[in-house]
Amino acid sequence: MGLNVVEKILKEHLVGGELVSGKEIAIKIDQALTQDATGTMVYLQFEAMGFEKVRNELSVSYVDHNTIQVGSENADDHAYLQSVADKYGAIFSRPGNGICHQLHLERFGMPGKTLLGSDSHTPTGGGIGMLAIGAGGIDVAVAMGGGPFNLVSPKVIKIELKGSLKPWVSAKDVILKVLDIFSTKGNVDCVFEYGGPGIKHLDVPERATITNMGAECGVTTSVFPSDDVTKAFLEAQGRGDSWREILPDPDAKYDRIEKIDLPEIEPLAAAPHSPGNIETVVSLAGKKVDQVLIGSCTNSSYRDLKTVAKILEGRKIHPSVSLGIAPGSRQVLSMMAREGLLEIFISAGARLLENACGFCIGNSMSPVTNGVSLRTSNRNFEGRSGTKTAGVYLVSPEIAAVAALYGRIVDPRSLDELKYPRVKQPKVFDIDDSMFLKPSEKGSQVKVVRGPNIGVVPKNELLPGTLSGVATIKVGDKITTDHIMPAGQRLKFRSNVATYAKYVFEGVDAEFSQRAAGNRDAGQHNFIIAGDSYGQGSSREHAALCPMFLGVKAVVAKSFERIHLANLINFGIVPFKFERAGDYDRLVQGDRLSVSGIREAVKGDGKALLKVKSTDKEFELPVRISLSDRQKDILLAGGLLNLTAAVVDKK
Ligand code: MIC
Ligand code: SF4
């Protein structure tokens, strides 16, 4: 029987289990990436587990999130990461080199390889034909140490693209269309495999824009075949020898096929406050815009920024708009400089931003109160921009650039004065790898630099026999990890769990952390009650680690997102699902909750009873924990760190 691209790569890497969708499998990880905001914890855990060196083919430690450096915390993190990479054998990408996903695509991505990254947008690598998956930091630490990665064997959904895109419509609109079809929930344990005659019209960075934002649908990853387009990109990056063809067999099977006619797609936007809230640009036309930000790992390639430059050329931005442009990498930046495109940005009135995550993670450029911000990034969750009252619209670079000129959302197809600039991939990209530091020969002799911001990894206790405590918070549907563990101005505390934990649920309920710590100190377990798709968005394991530190022992939800579910288990927090979704309505914050025989339930069939008690009610309701045998062991041990530190083969 013929195989699809996903099956081909999985088959080559399978080290445990069977490729039957829904069943847990283990795969070998060829490459790993970390970024600084999750990376310090990855390396602290790597050290705590006792690994002696990095053992996979390639691990790269990028610095791109925490580059603001207000106070010494960020610089402390960078110094730690640089020294620890040197010691254990990873490549260190210096601050100023660019955004991890853009850089990895340019310089390291290889068709047919597996990549595990401690960042949810790792699937950007799917644009080059690799199986690139985002995961929690501890899973990446294990993979760097040579261990396998465990995942649910996915359902493969083929997205068949036909025809080519019309002027003013680009890859961003394709993924916004996909989000419109699939939404941000209900796609857990699926992979999108793109195919069909339309893919030959999309170059690798465009494909990467599409696979990048598959993360917003909640799929495990997205992948394009590796074809002549992939070959041309790798050759232009001076890496033609990394190419191999990977196409689906003609009789490959899929769990579902969705067809999209590229010429039918029109310019789209994701309206506040969800990437799944899709509207047409024409329906938003006329909306006044305060800020336009172009960049992020979704849309910061040479193609994207040159398109923007061509639109801005010879023009000035609207006086009421603040325009910021952040190239994705030093390669993009240097090509902009060499080709005179920076000149265009400067003359148009743009603010040149660092080639880093910056605004995308709310680290800078927060919009004005009640403002409208148009961004080419991938997430517009409420408050992520740093301004709770602002509305962020996610659009293509084309729509963003035109809005910067007019001060409002405009459908450029209605303008005669603007001609659509089609940008072609250059024959050769500028290549200068000098900001990637290879590990020195000194290895174990290297002294790891630990400034005051470098904390320790807290460990959990064994799972107790009975959980007993309080519903410390009740939240609704689609709670993102940005709700649970805010980034932005709190991002600099990532390496220090005790401090960062003070901000758990800060934007939702600023008293949560204190209340939870109080319960913990009084010997009570904290429970979180949640609706559907709990833990959407980022891979940040701090959204499990910090609640664990505050004594959260269980989350009772209608459903969970993939990476966050794995993170909860990895830190020993029990993920209960309501057996009957309607029971969610019967619980309120402050209810006293208990579950007895929890260790037996984890070992056995996963069914348990949640006892609910308050002054005016008392009842029991059924909850369920679905776990693989491996996950059962982790949960019983109180987390992966307790388990792996004991069994790891360290040499
Ligand atoms: C994000 O886009 O939310 C982040 C910041 O890149 C996160 C990682 C993190 O929280 O450090 C992600 O997407 O995984
Ligand atoms: Fe960085 Fe934003 Fe991409 Fe996350 S989504 S990796 S914060 S650019």
mmCIF file of C-alpha atoms and ligand atoms in Angstrom, residues 35 37 64-65 99-102 118-122 124 212 216 295-300 356-363 377-379 384 487 491 538 540, ligand 2:
data_model
loop_
_atom_site.group_PDB
_atom_site.id
_atom_site.type_symbol
_atom_site.label_atom_id
_atom_site.label_comp_id
_atom_site.label_asym_id
_atom_site.label_seq_id
_atom_site.Cartn_x
_atom_site.Cartn_y
_atom_site.Cartn_z
ATOM 1 C CA GLN A 35 14.906 29.214 22.019
ATOM 2 C CA ALA A 37 12.563 31.674 26.670
ATOM 3 C CA ASP A 64 15.467 35.435 19.868
ATOM 4 C CA HIS A 65 12.718 35.969 22.458
ATOM 5 C CA ILE A 99 14.262 34.146 14.869
ATOM 6 C CA CYS A 100 14.794 30.437 15.467
ATOM 7 C CA HIS A 101 12.305 29.124 12.910
ATOM 8 C CA GLN A 102 13.416 31.399 10.078
ATOM 9 C CA SER A 118 10.738 23.741 22.441
ATOM 10 C CA ASP A 119 8.489 26.165 20.626
ATOM 11 C CA SER A 120 5.048 25.570 19.180
ATOM 12 C CA HIS A 121 5.968 27.047 15.787
ATOM 13 C CA THR A 122 8.657 24.450 15.145
ATOM 14 C CA THR A 124 7.725 25.980 10.236
ATOM 15 C CA ASN A 212 4.038 27.702 10.813
ATOM 16 C CA GLU A 216 -2.908 27.656 15.543
ATOM 17 C CA GLY A 295 7.747 40.378 11.030
ATOM 18 C CA SER A 296 7.627 37.277 13.322
ATOM 19 C CA CYS A 297 8.401 33.685 12.387
ATOM 20 C CA THR A 298 5.305 33.623 10.161
ATOM 21 C CA ASN A 299 6.105 36.450 7.762
ATOM 22 C CA SER A 300 9.632 37.816 7.928
ATOM 23 C CA ALA A 356 13.924 38.888 16.844
ATOM 24 C CA CYS A 357 10.477 37.889 18.190
ATOM 25 C CA GLY A 358 10.003 41.312 19.822
ATOM 26 C CA PHE A 359 6.473 42.593 19.293
ATOM 27 C CA CYS A 360 5.056 39.134 18.576
ATOM 28 C CA ILE A 361 5.535 38.028 22.165
ATOM 29 C CA GLY A 362 4.420 41.361 23.605
ATOM 30 C CA ASN A 363 7.991 42.212 24.411
ATOM 31 C CA SER A 377 2.363 37.367 13.161
ATOM 32 C CA ASN A 378 0.385 34.301 14.165
ATOM 33 C CA ARG A 379 -1.363 34.966 17.487
ATOM 34 C CA ARG A 384 -0.628 39.186 24.227
ATOM 35 C CA ALA A 487 4.930 36.417 28.531
ATOM 36 C CA LEU A 491 9.144 36.807 30.112
ATOM 37 C CA SER A 538 2.535 28.149 23.053
ATOM 38 C CA ARG A 540 5.791 26.917 27.252
HETATM 39 FE FE1 SF4 B 2 8.832 34.214 18.285
HETATM 40 FE FE2 SF4 B 2 6.381 35.011 17.777
HETATM 41 FE FE3 SF4 B 2 7.385 33.038 16.422
HETATM 42 FE FE4 SF4 B 2 6.740 32.687 18.999
HETATM 43 S S1 SF4 B 2 5.352 33.100 17.317
HETATM 44 S S2 SF4 B 2 8.635 32.017 17.946
HETATM 45 S S3 SF4 B 2 7.251 34.701 19.814
HETATM 46 S S4 SF4 B 2 8.118 35.140 16.404
#
